[in-house]
PDB file of C-alpha atoms in Angstrom:
ATOM      1  CA  LEU A  16       8.844  -2.798   9.262  1.00  0.00           C
ATOM      2  CA  GLN A  17       9.534  -3.890  12.933  1.00  0.00           C
ATOM      3  CA  LYS A  18      11.467  -0.789  13.594  1.00  0.00           C
ATOM      4  CA  GLU A  19       8.822   1.413  12.398  1.00  0.00           C
ATOM      5  CA  ALA A  20       5.797  -0.801  13.650  1.00  0.00           C
ATOM      6  CA  TYR A  21       6.625  -1.197  17.279  1.00  0.00           C
ATOM      7  CA  PRO A  22       7.254   2.595  18.204  1.00  0.00           C
ATOM      8  CA  ALA A  23       4.177   3.656  16.238  1.00  0.00           C
ATOM      9  CA  LEU A  24       2.028   1.239  18.025  1.00  0.00           C
ATOM     10  CA  ASP A  25       3.397   2.177  21.360  1.00  0.00           C
ATOM     11  CA  GLU A  26       2.776   5.797  20.463  1.00  0.00           C
ATOM     12  CA  LEU A  27      -0.840   5.034  19.403  1.00  0.00           C
ATOM     13  CA  SER A  28      -1.354   3.213  22.658  1.00  0.00           C
ATOM     14  CA  PHE A  29      -0.206   6.326  24.601  1.00  0.00           C
ATOM     15  CA  LYS A  30      -2.036   8.908  22.504  1.00  0.00           C
ATOM     16  CA  VAL A  31      -4.865   8.192  20.149  1.00  0.00           C
ATOM     17  CA  SER A  32      -4.637  10.859  17.245  1.00  0.00           C
ATOM     18  CA  THR A  33      -5.275  11.127  13.604  1.00  0.00           C
ATOM     19  CA  LEU A  34      -1.533  11.063  12.758  1.00  0.00           C
ATOM     20  CA  ASN A  35      -0.880   8.070  14.781  1.00  0.00           C
ATOM     21  CA  LEU A  36      -3.959   6.226  13.334  1.00  0.00           C
ATOM     22  CA  GLU A  37      -2.767   6.962   9.844  1.00  0.00           C
ATOM     23  CA  ARG A  38       0.823   5.765  10.530  1.00  0.00           C
ATOM     24  CA  VAL A  39      -0.453   2.449  12.075  1.00  0.00           C
ATOM     25  CA  ARG A  40      -2.943   2.039   9.080  1.00  0.00           C
ATOM     26  CA  GLN A  41      -0.059   2.289   6.539  1.00  0.00           C
ATOM     27  CA  ILE A  42       2.103  -0.084   8.611  1.00  0.00           C
ATOM     28  CA  LYS A  43      -0.794  -2.643   8.662  1.00  0.00           C
ATOM     29  CA  SER A  44      -1.104  -2.389   4.975  1.00  0.00           C
ATOM     30  CA  ARG A  45       2.492  -3.065   4.395  1.00  0.00           C
ATOM     31  CA  LEU A  46       2.371  -5.908   6.867  1.00  0.00           C
ATOM     32  CA  VAL A  47      -0.490  -7.578   4.966  1.00  0.00           C
ATOM     33  CA  ALA A  48       1.397  -7.040   1.647  1.00  0.00           C
ATOM     34  CA  ILE A  49       4.784  -8.475   3.002  1.00  0.00           C
ATOM     35  CA  SER A  50       2.846 -11.364   4.668  1.00  0.00           C
ATOM     36  CA  GLY A  51       1.322 -12.427   1.453  1.00  0.00           C
ATOM     37  CA  ARG A  52       4.571 -12.271  -0.395  1.00  0.00           C
ATOM     38  CA  VAL A  53       6.431 -14.326   2.320  1.00  0.00           C
ATOM     39  CA  GLN A  54       3.662 -16.936   2.380  1.00  0.00           C
ATOM     40  CA  LYS A  55       3.765 -17.307  -1.400  1.00  0.00           C
ATOM     41  CA  VAL A  56       7.616 -17.910  -1.269  1.00  0.00           C
ATOM     42  CA  ARG A  57       7.221 -20.402   1.579  1.00  0.00           C
ATOM     43  CA  GLU A  58       4.626 -22.428  -0.277  1.00  0.00           C
ATOM     44  CA  GLU A  59       6.871 -22.340  -3.388  1.00  0.00           C
ATOM     45  CA  LEU A  60       9.883 -23.626  -1.449  1.00  0.00           C
ATOM     46  CA  GLU A  61       7.628 -26.292   0.083  1.00  0.00           C
ATOM     47  CA  HIS A  62       6.483 -27.366  -3.183  1.00  0.00           C
ATOM     48  CA  LEU A  63      10.012 -27.764  -4.444  1.00  0.00           C
ATOM     49  CA  LEU A  64      11.132 -29.749  -1.367  1.00  0.00           C
ATOM     50  CA  ASP A  65       8.209 -32.020  -1.953  1.00  0.00           C
ATOM     51  CA  ASP A  66       9.082 -32.794  -5.639  1.00  0.00           C
ATOM     52  CA  ASP A  67      12.521 -34.305  -6.470  1.00  0.00           C
ATOM     53  CA  MET A  68      11.749 -33.863 -10.088  1.00  0.00           C
ATOM     54  CA  ASP A  69      11.517 -29.963  -9.775  1.00  0.00           C
ATOM     55  CA  MET A  70      14.686 -29.877  -7.775  1.00  0.00           C
ATOM     56  CA  ALA A  71      16.565 -32.032 -10.311  1.00  0.00           C
ATOM     57  CA  ALA A  72      15.426 -29.619 -13.062  1.00  0.00           C
ATOM     58  CA  MET A  73      16.986 -26.701 -11.233  1.00  0.00           C
ATOM     59  CA  HIS A  74      20.536 -28.333 -11.931  1.00  0.00           C
ATOM     60  CA  LEU A  75      21.152 -25.972 -14.946  1.00  0.00           C
ATOM     61  CA  SER A  76      24.727 -26.900 -15.507  1.00  0.00           C
ATOM     62  CA  GLU A  77      23.894 -30.613 -15.474  1.00  0.00           C
ATOM     63  CA  LYS A  78      20.869 -30.070 -17.690  1.00  0.00           C
ATOM     64  CA  LEU A  79      23.045 -28.307 -20.304  1.00  0.00           C
ATOM     65  CA  ALA A  80      25.630 -30.958 -20.109  1.00  0.00           C
ATOM     66  CA  TYR A  81      22.943 -33.574 -20.539  1.00  0.00           C
ATOM     67  CA  ARG A  82      21.620 -31.804 -23.631  1.00  0.00           C
ATOM     68  CA  SER A  83      24.927 -31.689 -25.165  1.00  0.00           C
ATOM     69  CA  ALA A  84      25.682 -35.407 -24.474  1.00  0.00           C
ATOM     70  CA  ALA A  85      22.182 -36.314 -25.611  1.00  0.00           C
ATOM     71  CA  ALA A  86      22.882 -34.381 -28.918  1.00  0.00           C
ATOM     72  CA  GLN A  87      26.121 -36.399 -29.348  1.00  0.00           C
ATOM     73  CA  SER A  88      24.531 -39.640 -28.585  1.00  0.00           C
ATOM     74  CA  SER A  89      21.692 -39.006 -31.038  1.00  0.00           C
ATOM     75  CA  ARG A  90      24.336 -38.193 -33.654  1.00  0.00           C
ATOM     76  CA  PHE A  91      26.329 -41.319 -33.060  1.00  0.00           C
ATOM     77  CA  GLY A  92      23.447 -43.701 -32.014  1.00  0.00           C
ATOM     78  CA  THR A  93      24.847 -44.295 -28.547  1.00  0.00           C
ATOM     79  CA  GLU A  94      23.007 -44.865 -25.375  1.00  0.00           C
ATOM     80  CA  LYS A  95      24.078 -44.739 -21.817  1.00  0.00           C
ATOM     81  CA  GLU A  96      22.697 -46.753 -18.932  1.00  0.00           C
ATOM     82  CA  ALA A  97      20.817 -44.859 -16.040  1.00  0.00           C
ATOM     83  CA  SER A  98      22.457 -44.924 -12.716  1.00  0.00           C
ATOM     84  CA  GLU A  99      20.987 -46.725  -9.846  1.00  0.00           C
ATOM     85  CA  SER A 100      18.964 -45.055  -7.155  1.00  0.00           C
ATOM     86  CA  ASP A 101      19.157 -45.363  -3.513  1.00  0.00           C
ATOM     87  CA  ASP A 102      16.720 -48.289  -3.349  1.00  0.00           C
ATOM     88  CA  GLY A 103      18.575 -50.191  -5.987  1.00  0.00           C
ATOM     89  CA  SER A 104      16.373 -49.421  -8.825  1.00  0.00           C
ATOM     90  CA  VAL A 105      17.491 -47.287 -11.839  1.00  0.00           C
ATOM     91  CA  LEU A 106      16.253 -43.702 -12.050  1.00  0.00           C
ATOM     92  CA  ALA A 107      16.685 -42.033 -15.197  1.00  0.00           C
ATOM     93  CA  PHE A 108      15.615 -38.556 -16.630  1.00  0.00           C
ATOM     94  CA  TYR A 109      14.753 -38.166 -20.237  1.00  0.00           C
ATOM     95  CA  TRP A 110      14.436 -34.680 -21.602  1.00  0.00           C
ATOM     96  CA  HIS A 111      12.029 -33.892 -24.275  1.00  0.00           C
ATOM     97  CA  GLY A 112      12.306 -30.560 -26.001  1.00  0.00           C
ATOM     98  CA  ASP A 113      13.386 -27.604 -23.748  1.00  0.00           C
ATOM     99  CA  ASP A 114      11.333 -27.985 -20.565  1.00  0.00           C
ATOM    100  CA  GLU A 115       9.860 -31.327 -20.304  1.00  0.00           C
ATOM    101  CA  ILE A 116      11.384 -34.036 -18.152  1.00  0.00           C
ATOM    102  CA  GLU A 117      10.310 -37.589 -17.605  1.00  0.00           C
ATOM    103  CA  GLU A 118      11.308 -40.022 -14.914  1.00  0.00           C
ATOM    104  CA  HIS A 119      11.752 -43.527 -15.745  1.00  0.00           C
ATOM    105  CA  GLU A 120      12.467 -46.325 -13.079  1.00  0.00           C
ATOM    106  CA  GLY A 121      13.409 -49.898 -14.434  1.00  0.00           C
ATOM    107  CA  SER A 122      16.170 -52.321 -14.720  1.00  0.00           C
ATOM    108  CA  GLU A 123      19.649 -51.534 -15.693  1.00  0.00           C
ATOM    109  CA  GLY A 124      20.218 -51.077 -19.291  1.00  0.00           C
ATOM    110  CA  GLY A 125      17.585 -48.398 -19.982  1.00  0.00           C
ATOM    111  CA  ASN A 126      14.355 -48.862 -21.936  1.00  0.00           C
ATOM    112  CA  GLY A 127      16.064 -49.459 -25.221  1.00  0.00           C
ATOM    113  CA  ASN A 128      15.553 -45.913 -26.600  1.00  0.00           C
ATOM    114  CA  GLY A 129      18.518 -45.095 -28.749  1.00  0.00           C
ATOM    115  CA  THR A 130      17.988 -41.427 -28.605  1.00  0.00           C
ATOM    116  CA  SER A 131      17.723 -40.849 -24.890  1.00  0.00           C
ATOM    117  CA  MET A 132      20.277 -40.563 -22.128  1.00  0.00           C
ATOM    118  CA  GLY A 133      19.816 -40.727 -18.167  1.00  0.00           C
ATOM    119  CA  PHE A 134      21.748 -38.891 -15.681  1.00  0.00           C
ATOM    120  CA  PRO A 135      21.554 -39.270 -11.777  1.00  0.00           C
ATOM    121  CA  PRO A 136      20.265 -35.984 -10.104  1.00  0.00           C
ATOM    122  CA  ARG A 137      22.331 -34.934  -7.156  1.00  0.00           C
ATOM    123  CA  ILE A 138      19.700 -33.079  -5.257  1.00  0.00           C
ATOM    124  CA  ASN A 139      21.150 -33.410  -1.734  1.00  0.00           C
ATOM    125  CA  GLU A 140      23.017 -30.202  -1.843  1.00  0.00           C
ATOM    126  CA  LEU A 141      20.027 -28.321  -3.423  1.00  0.00           C
ATOM    127  CA  GLU A 142      17.777 -29.805  -0.882  1.00  0.00           C
ATOM    128  CA  GLY A 143      19.932 -28.468   2.030  1.00  0.00           C
ATOM    129  CA  LEU A 144      20.129 -25.069   0.363  1.00  0.00           C
ATOM    130  CA  LEU A 145      16.257 -24.878  -0.028  1.00  0.00           C
ATOM    131  CA  GLU A 146      15.809 -26.263   3.471  1.00  0.00           C
ATOM    132  CA  ALA A 147      17.926 -23.338   4.829  1.00  0.00           C
ATOM    133  CA  TYR A 148      15.957 -20.827   2.774  1.00  0.00           C
ATOM    134  CA  PHE A 149      12.749 -22.548   4.039  1.00  0.00           C
ATOM    135  CA  VAL A 150      13.828 -22.131   7.638  1.00  0.00           C
ATOM    136  CA  ARG A 151      14.637 -18.467   7.026  1.00  0.00           C
ATOM    137  CA  VAL A 152      11.412 -17.728   5.303  1.00  0.00           C
ATOM    138  CA  ASP A 153       9.460 -19.516   7.947  1.00  0.00           C
ATOM    139  CA  GLY A 154      11.210 -17.552  10.690  1.00  0.00           C
ATOM    140  CA  ALA A 155      10.300 -14.222   8.771  1.00  0.00           C
ATOM    141  CA  LEU A 156       6.581 -15.570   8.464  1.00  0.00           C
ATOM    142  CA  ASN A 157       6.669 -16.267  12.315  1.00  0.00           C
ATOM    143  CA  LYS A 158       7.945 -12.681  12.967  1.00  0.00           C
ATOM    144  CA  LEU A 159       5.262 -11.190  10.784  1.00  0.00           C
ATOM    145  CA  ALA A 160       2.555 -13.384  12.600  1.00  0.00           C
ATOM    146  CA  THR A 161       3.961 -11.982  15.946  1.00  0.00           C
ATOM    147  CA  LEU A 162       3.775  -8.565  14.602  1.00  0.00           C
ATOM    148  CA  ARG A 163       0.322  -8.936  13.412  1.00  0.00           C
ATOM    149  CA  GLU A 164      -0.632 -10.193  16.767  1.00  0.00           C
ATOM    150  CA  TYR A 165       0.782  -7.083  18.362  1.00  0.00           C
ATOM    151  CA  VAL A 166      -1.167  -4.974  15.969  1.00  0.00           C
ATOM    152  CA  ASP A 167      -4.396  -6.733  16.886  1.00  0.00           C
ATOM    153  CA  ASP A 168      -3.623  -6.469  20.533  1.00  0.00           C
ATOM    154  CA  THR A 169      -3.010  -2.777  20.030  1.00  0.00           C
ATOM    155  CA  GLU A 170      -6.356  -2.334  18.142  1.00  0.00           C
ATOM    156  CA  ASP A 171      -8.235  -4.223  21.019  1.00  0.00           C
ATOM    157  CA  TYR A 172      -6.491  -1.951  23.583  1.00  0.00           C
ATOM    158  CA  ILE A 173      -7.546   1.196  21.602  1.00  0.00           C
ATOM    159  CA  ASN A 174     -11.113  -0.208  21.173  1.00  0.00           C
ATOM    160  CA  ILE A 175     -11.369  -0.669  24.897  1.00  0.00           C
ATOM    161  CA  MET A 176     -10.000   2.839  25.536  1.00  0.00           C
ATOM    162  CA  LEU A 177     -12.740   4.188  23.217  1.00  0.00           C
ATOM    163  CA  ASP A 178     -15.427   2.191  24.745  1.00  0.00           C
ATOM    164  CA  ASP A 179     -14.418   3.322  28.251  1.00  0.00           C
ATOM    165  CA  LYS A 180     -14.385   6.974  26.958  1.00  0.00           C
ATOM    166  CA  GLN A 181     -17.817   6.379  25.370  1.00  0.00           C
ATOM    167  CA  ASN A 182     -19.169   5.005  28.663  1.00  0.00           C
ATOM    168  CA  GLN A 183     -17.977   8.081  30.510  1.00  0.00           C
ATOM    169  CA  LEU A 184     -19.571  10.374  28.124  1.00  0.00           C
ATOM    170  CA  LEU A 185     -22.817   8.351  28.524  1.00  0.00           C
ATOM    171  CA  GLN A 186     -22.590   8.621  32.184  1.00  0.00           C
ATOM    172  CA  MET A 187     -21.941  12.393  31.941  1.00  0.00           C
ATOM    173  CA  GLY A 188     -25.014  12.696  29.852  1.00  0.00           C
ATOM    174  CA  VAL A 189     -27.190  10.931  32.315  1.00  0.00           C
ATOM    175  CA  LEU A 190     -25.920  13.185  35.073  1.00  0.00           C
ATOM    176  CA  LEU A 191     -26.713  16.400  33.004  1.00  0.00           C
ATOM    177  CA  SER A 192     -30.153  15.010  32.191  1.00  0.00           C
ATOM    178  CA  THR A 193     -30.958  14.392  35.697  1.00  0.00           C
ATOM    179  CA  ALA A 194     -29.592  17.713  36.719  1.00  0.00           C
ATOM    180  CA  THR A 195     -31.764  19.352  34.045  1.00  0.00           C
ATOM    181  CA  LEU A 196     -34.723  17.483  35.281  1.00  0.00           C
ATOM    182  CA  VAL A 197     -34.396  18.521  38.953  1.00  0.00           C
ATOM    183  CA  ILE A 198     -33.696  22.145  37.923  1.00  0.00           C
ATOM    184  CA  THR A 199     -36.743  22.224  36.023  1.00  0.00           C
ATOM    185  CA  CYS A 200     -38.761  20.978  39.003  1.00  0.00           C
ATOM    186  CA  GLY A 201     -37.285  23.951  40.959  1.00  0.00           C
ATOM    187  CA  ILE A 202     -38.262  26.410  38.106  1.00  0.00           C
ATOM    188  CA  LEU A 203     -41.826  24.802  38.133  1.00  0.00           C
ATOM    189  CA  VAL A 204     -42.094  25.715  41.835  1.00  0.00           C
ATOM    190  CA  THR A 205     -40.720  29.133  41.272  1.00  0.00           C
ATOM    191  CA  GLY A 206     -43.181  29.722  38.452  1.00  0.00           C
ATOM    192  CA  VAL A 207     -46.194  28.594  40.603  1.00  0.00           C
ATOM    193  CA  LEU A 208     -45.129  31.032  43.389  1.00  0.00           C
ATOM    194  CA  ALA A 209     -44.694  33.687  40.837  1.00  0.00           C
ATOM    195  CA  MET A 210     -48.121  33.709  39.671  1.00  0.00           C
ATOM    196  CA  ASN A 211     -50.244  36.957  40.240  1.00  0.00           C
ATOM    197  CA  ILE A 212     -52.518  35.519  42.931  1.00  0.00           C
ATOM    198  CA  HIS A 213     -53.058  36.624  46.454  1.00  0.00           C
ATOM    199  CA  VAL A 214     -51.609  34.218  48.960  1.00  0.00           C
ATOM    200  CA  PRO A 215     -50.610  34.977  52.557  1.00  0.00           C
ATOM    201  CA  LEU A 216     -46.908  34.288  51.603  1.00  0.00           C
ATOM    202  CA  TYR A 217     -46.739  37.517  49.883  1.00  0.00           C
ATOM    203  CA  LYS A 218     -47.729  39.515  52.982  1.00  0.00           C
ATOM    204  CA  ALA A 219     -45.009  37.676  55.023  1.00  0.00           C
ATOM    205  CA  PRO A 220     -41.858  39.419  56.178  1.00  0.00           C
ATOM    206  CA  THR A 221     -38.633  39.227  53.861  1.00  0.00           C
ATOM    207  CA  VAL A 222     -37.184  36.491  55.863  1.00  0.00           C
ATOM    208  CA  VAL A 223     -39.822  34.085  54.574  1.00  0.00           C
ATOM    209  CA  PHE A 224     -38.722  34.790  50.904  1.00  0.00           C
ATOM    210  CA  TRP A 225     -35.159  33.592  51.695  1.00  0.00           C
ATOM    211  CA  GLN A 226     -36.508  30.438  53.550  1.00  0.00           C
ATOM    212  CA  THR A 227     -38.637  29.646  50.654  1.00  0.00           C
ATOM    213  CA  THR A 228     -35.774  30.021  48.124  1.00  0.00           C
ATOM    214  CA  ALA A 229     -33.471  27.901  50.440  1.00  0.00           C
ATOM    215  CA  GLY A 230     -36.264  25.308  50.415  1.00  0.00           C
ATOM    216  CA  VAL A 231     -36.409  25.210  46.676  1.00  0.00           C
ATOM    217  CA  VAL A 232     -32.726  24.958  46.279  1.00  0.00           C
ATOM    218  CA  GLY A 233     -32.418  22.364  49.032  1.00  0.00           C
ATOM    219  CA  GLY A 234     -35.177  20.281  47.430  1.00  0.00           C
ATOM    220  CA  ILE A 235     -33.345  20.343  44.153  1.00  0.00           C
ATOM    221  CA  ILE A 236     -30.268  19.158  45.642  1.00  0.00           C
ATOM    222  CA  THR A 237     -32.051  16.554  47.655  1.00  0.00           C
ATOM    223  CA  LEU A 238     -33.837  15.060  44.411  1.00  0.00           C
ATOM    224  CA  PHE A 239     -30.437  15.105  42.569  1.00  0.00           C
ATOM    225  CA  ALA A 240     -28.804  13.158  45.401  1.00  0.00           C
ATOM    226  CA  VAL A 241     -31.524  10.674  45.477  1.00  0.00           C
ATOM    227  CA  ALA A 242     -31.390  10.094  41.806  1.00  0.00           C
ATOM    228  CA  LEU A 243     -27.473   9.530  42.116  1.00  0.00           C
ATOM    229  CA  LEU A 244     -28.078   6.984  44.867  1.00  0.00           C
ATOM    230  CA  LEU A 245     -30.794   5.071  42.525  1.00  0.00           C
ATOM    231  CA  TYR A 246     -28.439   5.151  39.629  1.00  0.00           C
ATOM    232  CA  ARG A 247     -25.525   3.577  41.675  1.00  0.00           C
ATOM    233  CA  LYS A 248     -27.906   1.135  43.243  1.00  0.00           C
ATOM    234  CA  THR A 249     -29.172   0.034  39.840  1.00  0.00           C
ATOM    235  CA  GLY A 250     -25.744  -0.103  38.279  1.00  0.00           C
ATOM    236  CA  ILE A 251     -26.294   2.777  35.876  1.00  0.00           C
ATOM    237  CA  LEU A 252     -23.407   4.780  37.180  1.00  0.00           C
ATOM    238  CA  ARG A 253     -20.157   3.399  38.639  1.00  0.00           C
TER     239      ARG A 253
END
């Protein structure tokens, strides 16, 4: 996932396209699914490490041997004492049926039940193995979290780019609207002068026509420049 994700995210940062967006969407979906699975495994390992009984129940060979010994002891009516735990008390496990297990802590000699047998669980090796798996899974979860942060950062960068493009389009729209307004003012002046009325300007030499045209165009340009200055002064345009 890392080998596919980082190049795809870099490509999306360089060029925003439908194909790149679809690739990143699929990668993000896989990332969410894998993160959920890894988080679930981490929680299960943490639960096992916190519960010595669950770890003891994972010693299948000892469990099988205990069942055989328990069957023989129930047949001959024998009973074995539970071994002492680290704190000096006796820790015994009594199996009932197939899956249930009880923990009994008391004095040496057991509880007097002639059909039960205790055995000391050796969970140190299993605990070390589970801790190694836990560290590995936790490291994978950290890598996934780092990848998720990279995806989020890329999305934020893309959103900033899109917002900047949108701002540029809005500014262009403002410029076009202003240009349309000032050109309309020039058209209004031209329409007034084009009315079929008798004014001294019509009897003037041809040079006056070009002077009037230059004045109208110059007025349009002046109005447009003044509008741009006002926009920059008020912060509408950069």
